[in-house]
Tab-separated table of C-alpha atoms in Angstrom:
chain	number	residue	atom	x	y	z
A	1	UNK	CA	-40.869	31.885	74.574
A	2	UNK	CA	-40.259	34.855	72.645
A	3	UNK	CA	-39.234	34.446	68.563
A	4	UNK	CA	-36.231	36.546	67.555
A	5	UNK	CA	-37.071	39.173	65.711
A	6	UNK	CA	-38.764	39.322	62.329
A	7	UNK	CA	-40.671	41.617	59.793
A	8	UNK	CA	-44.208	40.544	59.609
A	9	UNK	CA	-45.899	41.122	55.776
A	10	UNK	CA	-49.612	40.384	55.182
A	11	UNK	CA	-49.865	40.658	51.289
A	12	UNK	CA	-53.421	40.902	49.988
A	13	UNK	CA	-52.775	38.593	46.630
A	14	UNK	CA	-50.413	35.804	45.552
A	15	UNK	CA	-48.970	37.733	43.383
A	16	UNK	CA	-47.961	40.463	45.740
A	17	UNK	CA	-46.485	37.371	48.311
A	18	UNK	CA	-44.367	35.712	45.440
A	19	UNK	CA	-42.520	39.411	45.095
A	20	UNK	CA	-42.320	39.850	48.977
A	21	UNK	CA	-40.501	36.329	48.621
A	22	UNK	CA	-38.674	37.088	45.588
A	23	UNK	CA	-37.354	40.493	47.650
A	24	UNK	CA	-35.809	38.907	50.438
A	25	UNK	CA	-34.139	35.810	49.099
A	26	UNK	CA	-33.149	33.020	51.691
A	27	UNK	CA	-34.969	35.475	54.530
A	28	UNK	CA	-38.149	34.718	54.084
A	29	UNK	CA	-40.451	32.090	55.172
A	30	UNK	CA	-44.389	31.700	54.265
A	31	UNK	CA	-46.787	31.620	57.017
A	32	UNK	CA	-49.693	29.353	56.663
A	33	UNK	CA	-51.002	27.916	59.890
A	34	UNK	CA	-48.294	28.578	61.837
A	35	UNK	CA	-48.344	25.698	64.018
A	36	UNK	CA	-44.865	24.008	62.787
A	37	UNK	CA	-43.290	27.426	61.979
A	38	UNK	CA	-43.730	29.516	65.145
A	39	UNK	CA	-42.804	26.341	67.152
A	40	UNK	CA	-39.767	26.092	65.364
A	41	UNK	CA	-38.965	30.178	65.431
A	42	UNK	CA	-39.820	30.407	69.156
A	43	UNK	CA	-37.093	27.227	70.121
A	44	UNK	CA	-34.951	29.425	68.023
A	45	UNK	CA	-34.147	26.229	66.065
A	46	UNK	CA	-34.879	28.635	62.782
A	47	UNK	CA	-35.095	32.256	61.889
A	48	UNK	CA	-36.399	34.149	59.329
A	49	UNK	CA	-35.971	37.426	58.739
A	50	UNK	CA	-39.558	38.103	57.436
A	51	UNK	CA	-42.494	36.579	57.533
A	52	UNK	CA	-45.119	36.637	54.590
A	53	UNK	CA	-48.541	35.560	55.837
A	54	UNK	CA	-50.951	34.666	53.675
A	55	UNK	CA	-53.415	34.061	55.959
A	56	UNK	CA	-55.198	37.251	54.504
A	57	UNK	CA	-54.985	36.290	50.280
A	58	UNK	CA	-58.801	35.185	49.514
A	59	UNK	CA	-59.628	32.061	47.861
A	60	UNK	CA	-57.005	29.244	49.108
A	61	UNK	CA	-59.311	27.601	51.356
A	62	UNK	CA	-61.310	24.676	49.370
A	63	UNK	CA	-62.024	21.140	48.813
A	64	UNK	CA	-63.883	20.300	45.528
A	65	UNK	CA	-64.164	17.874	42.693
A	66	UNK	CA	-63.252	18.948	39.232
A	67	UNK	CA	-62.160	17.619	35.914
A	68	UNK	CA	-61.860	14.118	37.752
A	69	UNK	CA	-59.764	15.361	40.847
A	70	UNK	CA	-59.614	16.524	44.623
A	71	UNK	CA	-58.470	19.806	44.591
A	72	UNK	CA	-57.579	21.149	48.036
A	73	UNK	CA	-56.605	24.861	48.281
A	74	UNK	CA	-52.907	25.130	50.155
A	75	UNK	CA	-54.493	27.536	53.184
A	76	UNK	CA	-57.313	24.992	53.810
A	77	UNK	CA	-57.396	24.433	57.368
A	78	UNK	CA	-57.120	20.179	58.590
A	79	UNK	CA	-60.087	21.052	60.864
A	80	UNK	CA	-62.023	21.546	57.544
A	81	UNK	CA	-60.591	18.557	55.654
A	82	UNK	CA	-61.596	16.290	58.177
A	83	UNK	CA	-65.232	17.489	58.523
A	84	UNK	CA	-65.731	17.949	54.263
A	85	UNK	CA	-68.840	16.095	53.894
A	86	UNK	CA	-66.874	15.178	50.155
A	87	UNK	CA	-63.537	14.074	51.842
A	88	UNK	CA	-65.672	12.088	54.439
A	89	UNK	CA	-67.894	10.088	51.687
A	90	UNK	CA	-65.098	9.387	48.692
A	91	UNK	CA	-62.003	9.902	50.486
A	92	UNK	CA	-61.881	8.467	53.979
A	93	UNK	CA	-57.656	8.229	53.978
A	94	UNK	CA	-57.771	11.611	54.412
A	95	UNK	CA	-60.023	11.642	57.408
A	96	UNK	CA	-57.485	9.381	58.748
A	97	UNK	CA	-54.633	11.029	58.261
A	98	UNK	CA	-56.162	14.590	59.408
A	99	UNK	CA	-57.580	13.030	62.453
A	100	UNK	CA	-53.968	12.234	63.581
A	101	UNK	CA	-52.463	15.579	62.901
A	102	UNK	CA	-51.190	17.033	66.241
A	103	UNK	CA	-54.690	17.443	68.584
A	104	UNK	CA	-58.033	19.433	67.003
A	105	UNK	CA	-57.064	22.322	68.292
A	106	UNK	CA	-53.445	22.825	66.951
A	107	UNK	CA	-55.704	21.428	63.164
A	108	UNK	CA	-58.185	24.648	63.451
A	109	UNK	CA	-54.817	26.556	62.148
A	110	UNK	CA	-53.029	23.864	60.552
A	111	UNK	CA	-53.278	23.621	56.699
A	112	UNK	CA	-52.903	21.354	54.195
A	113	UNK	CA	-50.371	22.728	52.032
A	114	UNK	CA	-48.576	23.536	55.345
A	115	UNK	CA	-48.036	20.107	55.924
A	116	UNK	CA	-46.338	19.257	52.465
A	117	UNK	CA	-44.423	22.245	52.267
A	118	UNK	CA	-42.631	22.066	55.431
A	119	UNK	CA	-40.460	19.043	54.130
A	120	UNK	CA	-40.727	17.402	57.047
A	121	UNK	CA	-40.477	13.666	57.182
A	122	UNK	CA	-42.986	13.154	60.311
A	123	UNK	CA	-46.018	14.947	58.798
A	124	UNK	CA	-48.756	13.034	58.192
A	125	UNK	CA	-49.741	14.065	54.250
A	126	UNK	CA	-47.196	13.506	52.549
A	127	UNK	CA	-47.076	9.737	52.985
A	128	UNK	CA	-50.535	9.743	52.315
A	129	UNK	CA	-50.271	12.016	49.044
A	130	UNK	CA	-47.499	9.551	47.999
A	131	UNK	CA	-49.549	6.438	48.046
A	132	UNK	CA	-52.506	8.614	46.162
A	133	UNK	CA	-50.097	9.899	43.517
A	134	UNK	CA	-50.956	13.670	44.182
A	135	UNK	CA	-49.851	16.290	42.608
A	136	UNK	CA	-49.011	19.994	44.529
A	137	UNK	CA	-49.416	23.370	42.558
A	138	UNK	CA	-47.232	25.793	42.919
A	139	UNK	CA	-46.805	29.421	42.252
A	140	UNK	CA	-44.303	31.425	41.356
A	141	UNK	CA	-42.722	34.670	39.812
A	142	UNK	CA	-43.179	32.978	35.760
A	143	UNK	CA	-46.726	31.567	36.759
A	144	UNK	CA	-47.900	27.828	38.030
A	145	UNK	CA	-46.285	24.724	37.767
A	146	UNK	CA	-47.471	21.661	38.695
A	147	UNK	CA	-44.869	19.060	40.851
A	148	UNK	CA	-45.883	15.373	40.970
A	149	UNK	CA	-45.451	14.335	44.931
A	150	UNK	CA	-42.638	12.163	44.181
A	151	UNK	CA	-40.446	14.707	43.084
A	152	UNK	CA	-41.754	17.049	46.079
A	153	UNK	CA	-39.321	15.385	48.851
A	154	UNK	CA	-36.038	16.326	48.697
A	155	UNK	CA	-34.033	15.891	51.535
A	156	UNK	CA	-34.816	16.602	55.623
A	157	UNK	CA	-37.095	20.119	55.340
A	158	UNK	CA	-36.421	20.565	51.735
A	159	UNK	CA	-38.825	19.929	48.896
A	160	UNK	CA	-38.778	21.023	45.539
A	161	UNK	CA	-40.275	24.544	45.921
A	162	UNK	CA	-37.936	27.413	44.954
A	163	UNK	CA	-37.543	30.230	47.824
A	164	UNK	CA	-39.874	32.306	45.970
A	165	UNK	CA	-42.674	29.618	45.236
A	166	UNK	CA	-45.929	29.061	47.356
A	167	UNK	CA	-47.798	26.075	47.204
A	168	UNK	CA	-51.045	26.895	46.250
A	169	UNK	CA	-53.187	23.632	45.465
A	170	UNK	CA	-52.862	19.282	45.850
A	171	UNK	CA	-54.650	17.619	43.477
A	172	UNK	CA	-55.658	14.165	44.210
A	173	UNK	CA	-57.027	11.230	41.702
A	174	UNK	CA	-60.791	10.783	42.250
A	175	UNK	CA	-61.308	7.396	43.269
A	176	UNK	CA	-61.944	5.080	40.807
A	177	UNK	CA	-64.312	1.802	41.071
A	178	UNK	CA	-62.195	-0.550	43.323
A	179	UNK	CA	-60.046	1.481	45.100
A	180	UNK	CA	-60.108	2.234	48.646
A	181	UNK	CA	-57.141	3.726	50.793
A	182	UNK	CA	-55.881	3.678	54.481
A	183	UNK	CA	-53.830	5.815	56.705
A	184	UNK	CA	-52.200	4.215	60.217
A	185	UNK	CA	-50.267	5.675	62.499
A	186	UNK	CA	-48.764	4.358	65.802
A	187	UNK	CA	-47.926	7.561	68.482
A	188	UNK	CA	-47.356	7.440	71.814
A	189	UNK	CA	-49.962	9.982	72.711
A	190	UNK	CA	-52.416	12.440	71.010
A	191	UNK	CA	-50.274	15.421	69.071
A	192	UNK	CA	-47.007	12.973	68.741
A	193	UNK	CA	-45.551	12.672	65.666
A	194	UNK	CA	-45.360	9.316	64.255
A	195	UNK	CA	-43.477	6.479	65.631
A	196	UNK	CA	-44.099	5.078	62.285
A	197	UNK	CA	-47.245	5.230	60.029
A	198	UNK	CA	-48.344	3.936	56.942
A	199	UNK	CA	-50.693	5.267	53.856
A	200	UNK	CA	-51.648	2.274	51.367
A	201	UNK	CA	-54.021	2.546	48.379
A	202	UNK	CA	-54.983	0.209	46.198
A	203	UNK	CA	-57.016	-0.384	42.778
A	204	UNK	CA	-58.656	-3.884	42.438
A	205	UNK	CA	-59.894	-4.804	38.697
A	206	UNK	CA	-62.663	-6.264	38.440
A	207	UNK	CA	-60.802	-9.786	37.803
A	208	UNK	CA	-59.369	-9.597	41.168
A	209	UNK	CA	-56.272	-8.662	40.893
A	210	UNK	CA	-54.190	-5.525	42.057
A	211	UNK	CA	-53.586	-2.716	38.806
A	212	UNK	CA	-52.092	-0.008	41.176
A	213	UNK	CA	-50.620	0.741	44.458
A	214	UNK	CA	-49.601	3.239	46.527
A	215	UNK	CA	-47.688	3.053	49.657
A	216	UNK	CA	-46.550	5.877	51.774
A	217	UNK	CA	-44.245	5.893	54.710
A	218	UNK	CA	-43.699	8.819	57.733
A	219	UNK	CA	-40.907	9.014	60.098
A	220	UNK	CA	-39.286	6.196	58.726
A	221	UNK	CA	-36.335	8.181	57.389
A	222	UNK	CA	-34.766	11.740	56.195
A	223	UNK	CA	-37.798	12.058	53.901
A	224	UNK	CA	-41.513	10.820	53.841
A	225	UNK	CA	-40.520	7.256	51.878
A	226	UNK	CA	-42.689	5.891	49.033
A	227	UNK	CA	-42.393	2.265	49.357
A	228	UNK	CA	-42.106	1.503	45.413
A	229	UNK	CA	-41.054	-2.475	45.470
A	230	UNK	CA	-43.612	-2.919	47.585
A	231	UNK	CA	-45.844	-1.477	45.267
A	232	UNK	CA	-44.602	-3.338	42.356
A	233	UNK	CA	-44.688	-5.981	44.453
A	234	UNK	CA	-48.481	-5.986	44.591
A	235	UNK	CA	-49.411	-5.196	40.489
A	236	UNK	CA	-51.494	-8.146	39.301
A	237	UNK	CA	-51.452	-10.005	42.569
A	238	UNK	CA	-54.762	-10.700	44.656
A	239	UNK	CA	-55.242	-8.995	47.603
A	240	UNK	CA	-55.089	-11.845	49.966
A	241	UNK	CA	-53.345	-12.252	53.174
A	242	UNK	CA	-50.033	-13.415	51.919
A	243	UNK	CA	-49.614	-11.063	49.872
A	244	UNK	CA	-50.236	-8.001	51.906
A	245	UNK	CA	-48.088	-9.282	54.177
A	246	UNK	CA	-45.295	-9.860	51.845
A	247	UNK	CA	-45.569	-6.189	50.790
A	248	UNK	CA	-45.786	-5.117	54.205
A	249	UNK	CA	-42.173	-6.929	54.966
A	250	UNK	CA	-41.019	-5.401	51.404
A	251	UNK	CA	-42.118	-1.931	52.096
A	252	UNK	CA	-40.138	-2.188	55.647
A	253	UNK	CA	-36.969	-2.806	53.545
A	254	UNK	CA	-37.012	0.926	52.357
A	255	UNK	CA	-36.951	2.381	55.719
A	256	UNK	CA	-33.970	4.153	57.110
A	257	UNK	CA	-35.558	4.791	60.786
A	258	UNK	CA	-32.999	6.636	63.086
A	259	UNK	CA	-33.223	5.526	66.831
A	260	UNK	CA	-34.549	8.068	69.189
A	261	UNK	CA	-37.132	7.916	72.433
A	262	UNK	CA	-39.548	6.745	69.859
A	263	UNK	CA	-37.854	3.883	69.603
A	264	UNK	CA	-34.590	1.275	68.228
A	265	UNK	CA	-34.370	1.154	64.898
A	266	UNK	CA	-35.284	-2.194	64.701
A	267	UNK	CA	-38.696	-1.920	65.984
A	268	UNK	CA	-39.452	1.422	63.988
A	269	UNK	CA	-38.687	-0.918	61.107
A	270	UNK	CA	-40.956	-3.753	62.445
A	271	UNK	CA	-43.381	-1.183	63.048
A	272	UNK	CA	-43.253	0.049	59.666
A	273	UNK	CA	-44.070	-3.345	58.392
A	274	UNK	CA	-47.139	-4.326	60.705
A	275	UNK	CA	-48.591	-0.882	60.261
A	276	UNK	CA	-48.204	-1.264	56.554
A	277	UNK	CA	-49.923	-4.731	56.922
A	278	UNK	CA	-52.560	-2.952	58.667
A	279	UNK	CA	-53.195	0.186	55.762
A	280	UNK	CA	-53.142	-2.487	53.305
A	281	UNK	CA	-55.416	-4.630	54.487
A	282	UNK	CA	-57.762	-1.808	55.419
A	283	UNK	CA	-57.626	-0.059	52.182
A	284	UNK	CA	-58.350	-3.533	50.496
A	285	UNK	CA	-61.655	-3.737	52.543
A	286	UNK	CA	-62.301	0.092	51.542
A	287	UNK	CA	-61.666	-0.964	47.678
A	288	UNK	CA	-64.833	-3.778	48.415
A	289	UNK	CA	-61.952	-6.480	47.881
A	290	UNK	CA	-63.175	-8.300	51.234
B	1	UNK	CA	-37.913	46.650	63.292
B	2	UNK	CA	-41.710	46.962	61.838
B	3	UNK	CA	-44.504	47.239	64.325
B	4	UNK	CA	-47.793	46.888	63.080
B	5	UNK	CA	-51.550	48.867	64.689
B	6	UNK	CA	-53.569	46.009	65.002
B	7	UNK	CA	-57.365	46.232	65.835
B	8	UNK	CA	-58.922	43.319	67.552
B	9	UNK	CA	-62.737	42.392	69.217
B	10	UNK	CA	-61.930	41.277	72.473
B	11	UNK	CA	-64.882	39.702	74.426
B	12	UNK	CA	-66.808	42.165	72.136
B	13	UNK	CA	-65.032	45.286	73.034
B	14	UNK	CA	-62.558	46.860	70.050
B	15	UNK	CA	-59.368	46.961	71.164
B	16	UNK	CA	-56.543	48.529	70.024
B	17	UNK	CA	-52.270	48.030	69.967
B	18	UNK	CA	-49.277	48.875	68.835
B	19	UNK	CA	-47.566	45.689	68.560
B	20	UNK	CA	-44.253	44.562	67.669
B	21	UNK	CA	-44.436	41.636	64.662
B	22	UNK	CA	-42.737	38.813	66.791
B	23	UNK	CA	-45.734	39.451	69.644
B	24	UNK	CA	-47.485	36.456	70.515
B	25	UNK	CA	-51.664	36.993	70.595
B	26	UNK	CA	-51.109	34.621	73.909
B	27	UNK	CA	-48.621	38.305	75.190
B	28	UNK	CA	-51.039	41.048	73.761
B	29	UNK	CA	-53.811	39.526	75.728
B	30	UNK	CA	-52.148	38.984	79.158
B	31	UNK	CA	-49.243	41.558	78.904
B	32	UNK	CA	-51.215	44.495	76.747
B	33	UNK	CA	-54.772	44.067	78.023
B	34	UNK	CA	-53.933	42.560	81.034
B	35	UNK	CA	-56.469	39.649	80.704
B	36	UNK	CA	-54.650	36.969	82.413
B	37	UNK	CA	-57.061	34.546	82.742
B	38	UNK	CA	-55.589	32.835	79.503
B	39	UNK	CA	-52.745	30.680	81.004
B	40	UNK	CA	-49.405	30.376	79.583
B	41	UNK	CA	-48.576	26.566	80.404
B	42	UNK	CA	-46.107	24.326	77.909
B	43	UNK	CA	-45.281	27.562	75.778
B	44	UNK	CA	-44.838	24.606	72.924
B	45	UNK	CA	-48.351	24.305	71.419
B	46	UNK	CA	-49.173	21.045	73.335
B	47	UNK	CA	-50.874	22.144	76.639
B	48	UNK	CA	-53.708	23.960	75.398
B	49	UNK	CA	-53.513	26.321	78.344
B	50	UNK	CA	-53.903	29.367	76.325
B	51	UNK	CA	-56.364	28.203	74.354
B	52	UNK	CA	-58.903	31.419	73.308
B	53	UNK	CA	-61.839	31.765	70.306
B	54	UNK	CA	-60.369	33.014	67.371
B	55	UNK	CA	-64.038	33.576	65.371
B	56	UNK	CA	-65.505	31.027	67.557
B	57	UNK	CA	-62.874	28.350	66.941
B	58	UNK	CA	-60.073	27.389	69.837
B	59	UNK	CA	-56.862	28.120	68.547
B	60	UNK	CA	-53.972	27.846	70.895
B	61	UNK	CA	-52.984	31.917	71.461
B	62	UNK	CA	-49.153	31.002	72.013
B	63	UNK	CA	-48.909	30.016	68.568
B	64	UNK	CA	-50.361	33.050	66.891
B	65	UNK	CA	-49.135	36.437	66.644
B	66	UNK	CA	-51.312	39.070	67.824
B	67	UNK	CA	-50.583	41.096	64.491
B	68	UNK	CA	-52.410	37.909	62.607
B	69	UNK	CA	-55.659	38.720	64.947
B	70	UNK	CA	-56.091	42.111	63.493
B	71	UNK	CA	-59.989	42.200	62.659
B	72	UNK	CA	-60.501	38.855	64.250
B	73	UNK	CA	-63.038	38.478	67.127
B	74	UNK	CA	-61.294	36.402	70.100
B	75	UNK	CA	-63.099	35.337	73.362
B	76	UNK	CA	-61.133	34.761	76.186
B	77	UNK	CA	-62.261	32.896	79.564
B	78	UNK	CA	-63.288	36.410	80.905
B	79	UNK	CA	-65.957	36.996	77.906
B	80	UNK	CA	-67.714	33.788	79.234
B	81	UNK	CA	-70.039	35.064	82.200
B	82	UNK	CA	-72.502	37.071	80.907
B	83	UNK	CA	-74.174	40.015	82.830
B	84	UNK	CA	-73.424	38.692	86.129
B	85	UNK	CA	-74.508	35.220	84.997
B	86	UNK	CA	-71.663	32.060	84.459
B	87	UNK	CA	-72.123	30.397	81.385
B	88	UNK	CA	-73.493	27.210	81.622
B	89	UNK	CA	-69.907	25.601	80.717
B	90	UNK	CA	-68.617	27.278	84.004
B	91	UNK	CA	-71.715	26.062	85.953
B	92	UNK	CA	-70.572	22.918	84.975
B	93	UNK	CA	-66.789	22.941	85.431
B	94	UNK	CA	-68.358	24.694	89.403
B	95	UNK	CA	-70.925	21.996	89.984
B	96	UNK	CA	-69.319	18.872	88.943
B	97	UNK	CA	-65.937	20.077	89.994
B	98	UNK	CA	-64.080	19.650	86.921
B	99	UNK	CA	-61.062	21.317	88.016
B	100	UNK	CA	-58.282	20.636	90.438
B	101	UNK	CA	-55.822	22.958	90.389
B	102	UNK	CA	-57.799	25.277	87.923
B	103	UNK	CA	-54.579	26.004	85.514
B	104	UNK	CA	-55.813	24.062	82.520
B	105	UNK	CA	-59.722	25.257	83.395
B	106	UNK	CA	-60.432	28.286	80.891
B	107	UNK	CA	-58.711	26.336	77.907
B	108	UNK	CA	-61.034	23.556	78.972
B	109	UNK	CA	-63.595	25.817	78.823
B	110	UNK	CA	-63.356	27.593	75.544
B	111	UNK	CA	-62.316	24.026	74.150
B	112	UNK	CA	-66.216	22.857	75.433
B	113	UNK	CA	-67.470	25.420	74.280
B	114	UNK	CA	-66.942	25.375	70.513
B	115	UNK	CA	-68.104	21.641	70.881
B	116	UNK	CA	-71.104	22.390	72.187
B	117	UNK	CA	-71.129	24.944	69.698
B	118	UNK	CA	-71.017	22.996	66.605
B	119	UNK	CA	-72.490	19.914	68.643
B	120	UNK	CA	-75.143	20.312	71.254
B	121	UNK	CA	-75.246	16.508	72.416
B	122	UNK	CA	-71.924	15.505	71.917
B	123	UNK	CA	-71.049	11.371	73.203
B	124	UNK	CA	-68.404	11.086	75.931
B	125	UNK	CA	-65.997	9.780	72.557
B	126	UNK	CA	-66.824	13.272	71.222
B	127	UNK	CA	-65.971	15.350	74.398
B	128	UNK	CA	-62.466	13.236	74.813
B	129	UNK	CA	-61.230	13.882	71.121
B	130	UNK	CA	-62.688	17.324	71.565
B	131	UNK	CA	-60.227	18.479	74.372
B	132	UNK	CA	-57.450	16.279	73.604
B	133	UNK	CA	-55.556	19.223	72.710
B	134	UNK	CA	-56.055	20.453	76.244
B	135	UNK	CA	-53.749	19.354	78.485
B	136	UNK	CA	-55.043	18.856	82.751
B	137	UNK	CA	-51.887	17.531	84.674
B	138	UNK	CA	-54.323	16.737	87.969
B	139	UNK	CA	-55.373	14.353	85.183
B	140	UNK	CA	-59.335	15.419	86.689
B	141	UNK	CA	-60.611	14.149	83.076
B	142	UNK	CA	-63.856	12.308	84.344
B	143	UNK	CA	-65.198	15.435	86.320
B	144	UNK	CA	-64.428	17.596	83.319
B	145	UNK	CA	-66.378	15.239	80.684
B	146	UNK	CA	-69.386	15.508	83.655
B	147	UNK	CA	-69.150	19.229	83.348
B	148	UNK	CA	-69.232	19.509	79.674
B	149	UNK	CA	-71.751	16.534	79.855
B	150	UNK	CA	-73.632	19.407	82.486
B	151	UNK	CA	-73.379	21.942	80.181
B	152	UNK	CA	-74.990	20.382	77.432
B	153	UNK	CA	-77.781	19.102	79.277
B	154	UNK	CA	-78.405	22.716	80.478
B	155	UNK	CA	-77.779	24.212	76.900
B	156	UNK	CA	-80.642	21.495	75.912
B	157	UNK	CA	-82.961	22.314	78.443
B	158	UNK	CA	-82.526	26.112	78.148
B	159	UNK	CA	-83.428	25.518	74.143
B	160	UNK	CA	-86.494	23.519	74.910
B	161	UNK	CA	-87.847	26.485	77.111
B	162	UNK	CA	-87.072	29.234	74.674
């Protein structure tokens, strides 16, 4: 399959991409990995007039710890989240949700910032970066701003970035003592998206009891869902069975699954709830709460 | 319409083209330079048919334009045999007979290897995630795992010798 036709840019700085971007308003896409966006251009269910790669602007690949946070670049390839010897040791929901991105060969392309910016609800990070509370960078014509996740999702493919922004860093909270996170996903096979999948974290005190929590949902609806009752649910509660499992039936509430050879709606929904049981209940473990 | 010159190390040879933006890397190499041995299977980015080396590391060529290579080094099944010799992934895929049909087999082996690459005693576990990307509809999985299994027991021994 052949992609209509396009103009291909390779800009050698950011700045240089946000005015290719800013030049062709509404005909311009950014190519990062690739993997979702040529898919989509070669089905011809999209079309862009140009594409500006920035596969060739130095320094957006990197993982590192600074001023008390994970800062990914946007470029950085999954292949190299999930091996990070960092992102291994302190943040093993990221491992899991990397590991279930398409298959590892499709991940040697696919980037992080890819994954948010694409807006689209069956991508594995975002839940994930909603139940962390991250934090994407993005740059623009008048500089960087920085968007909080939970403004990011707008609607089905559509986030917050302006046509002429590129997302250029996520920023995630170091862990803190008690805290441990999960990702789960259920797929019918290896590169699938999600049936349903769930991102908990948590933050145990040292009394016991639960001070924050984060749960994110994918392919449960237009957008990737953050499940807040179920996360106010869970403030100042213990971690114990119950518990999780009333969250779990709370966060399945928010979901607006549509039916399709993934499933009814009803079991998306049901799945949304055991695999939320399951996150929670591993993240607790994580946090050293069992 | 823009076309770009792109130069690309193919199997260690420069090579050069005039190439259109849209031009998948999967077209340049089987339509420009005639290598065909890189398979054009699902044409979706699940089948891993056209998987090739892009700096060492598979990448699936049907979902990368060839104008993106430009200065990249990409192997392709036919770089594999070296001076007359197969490499020891393709002594394994021949001795264990890890192919059926043979339409999945040089995605396999590029797939196996950047494993053995990055991993020269890789666990069965590690050769199954490895090539889950890679797609064989004769479904001959076991025989392939006992020729990458071959191939890194002959990578080994080589290694102990030298």
């Amino acid at each position: 399959m052949i992609p209509s036709s396009f103009d291909y840019h390779a800009p050698a700085t950011l700045a240089e991409a946000v005015a290719l971007l800013g030049k062709y308003p509404e005909d311009a896409k950014v190519l990062s990995g690739g993997q979702s966006l040529l898919p989509l251009l070669k089905l011809r269910l999209g079309q862009a007039g140009h594409l500006i790669d920035i596969g060739k602007i130095p320094g957006l690949e990197y993982i590192k710890e600074e001023g008390g946070m994970l800062r990914i670049g946007g470029r950085t390839r999954e292949s190299a989240l999930e091996r990070s010897e960092i992102v291994q040791k302190r943040y093993p929901i990221l491992v899991d949700t990397a590991k279930v991105i398409a298959d590892p060969i499709v991940r040697n392309l696919a980037t992080v910032g890819g994954n948010l910016a694409h807006g689209d609800p069956g991508n594995d990070h975002p839940a994930t970066m909603l139940a962390l509370g991250a934090q994407v960078v993005a740059m623009g014509k008048s500089g960087e701003r920085v968007i909080p996740i939970d403004k990011f999702f707008l609607g089905l493919f559509r986030t917050a970035l302006q046509p002429d922004e590129i997302l250029t860093e996520i920023r995630i909270p170091a862990p803190v003592e008690g805290s441990g996170g999960a990702y789960v996903k259920l797929e019918r096979k290896v590169g699938d998206y999600a049936t349903a999948a769930s991102a908990a974290y948590v933050v145990i005190g040292t009394q016991g009891f639960v001070e924050r929590a984060g749960i994110g949902l994918t392919n449960l609806g237009p957008t990737p869902i953050k499940a807040t009752a179920a996360e106010k649910y869970l403030i100042g509660k213990k971690p114990e069975t119950a518990a999780l499992a009333e969250a779990a039936r709370i966060a399945a509430q928010a979901t607006e699954p549509s039916a399709d050879r993934r499933g009814a709606v009803e079991y998306k929904r049901e799945m949304a709830r055991v695999l939320t049981g399951r996150a929670l209940k591993k993240a607790v473990e994580r946090a050293g709460g069992k | 319409m823009a076309t770009h010159r792109i130069q690309i190390t193919v199997n260690g040879e420069a090579k050069e083209g005039q190439v259109e933006s849209r031009l998948l890397l999967v077209h340049f190499l089987r339509e420009n330079l005639r290598l065909t041995g890189t398979h054009i299977g699902c044409d979706t980015s699940h089948c891993g048919a056209c998987t090739v080396l892009l700096d060492g590391q598979p990448v699936k060529s049907c979902t990368f334009l060839a104008v993106q290579a430009d200065g990249h080094q990409i192997t392709t099944v036919e770089g594999l045999e070296q001076n007359g010799k197969l490499h020891p992934v393709q002594e394994g895929f021949w001795e264990k007979h890890g192919l059926q049909c043979g339409f999945c087999t040089p995605g396999m082996m590029l797939t196996s290897c950047a494993l053995l690459n990055r991993n020269r005693n890789p666990s069965e576990a590690e050769i199954r995630e490895a090539i889950s990307g890679n797609l064989c509809r004769c479904t001959g999985y076991v025989n392939i795992v006992k020729a990458v299994q071959y191939a890194a027991e002959k990578l080994q021994k080589e290694e102990a010798h030298a």
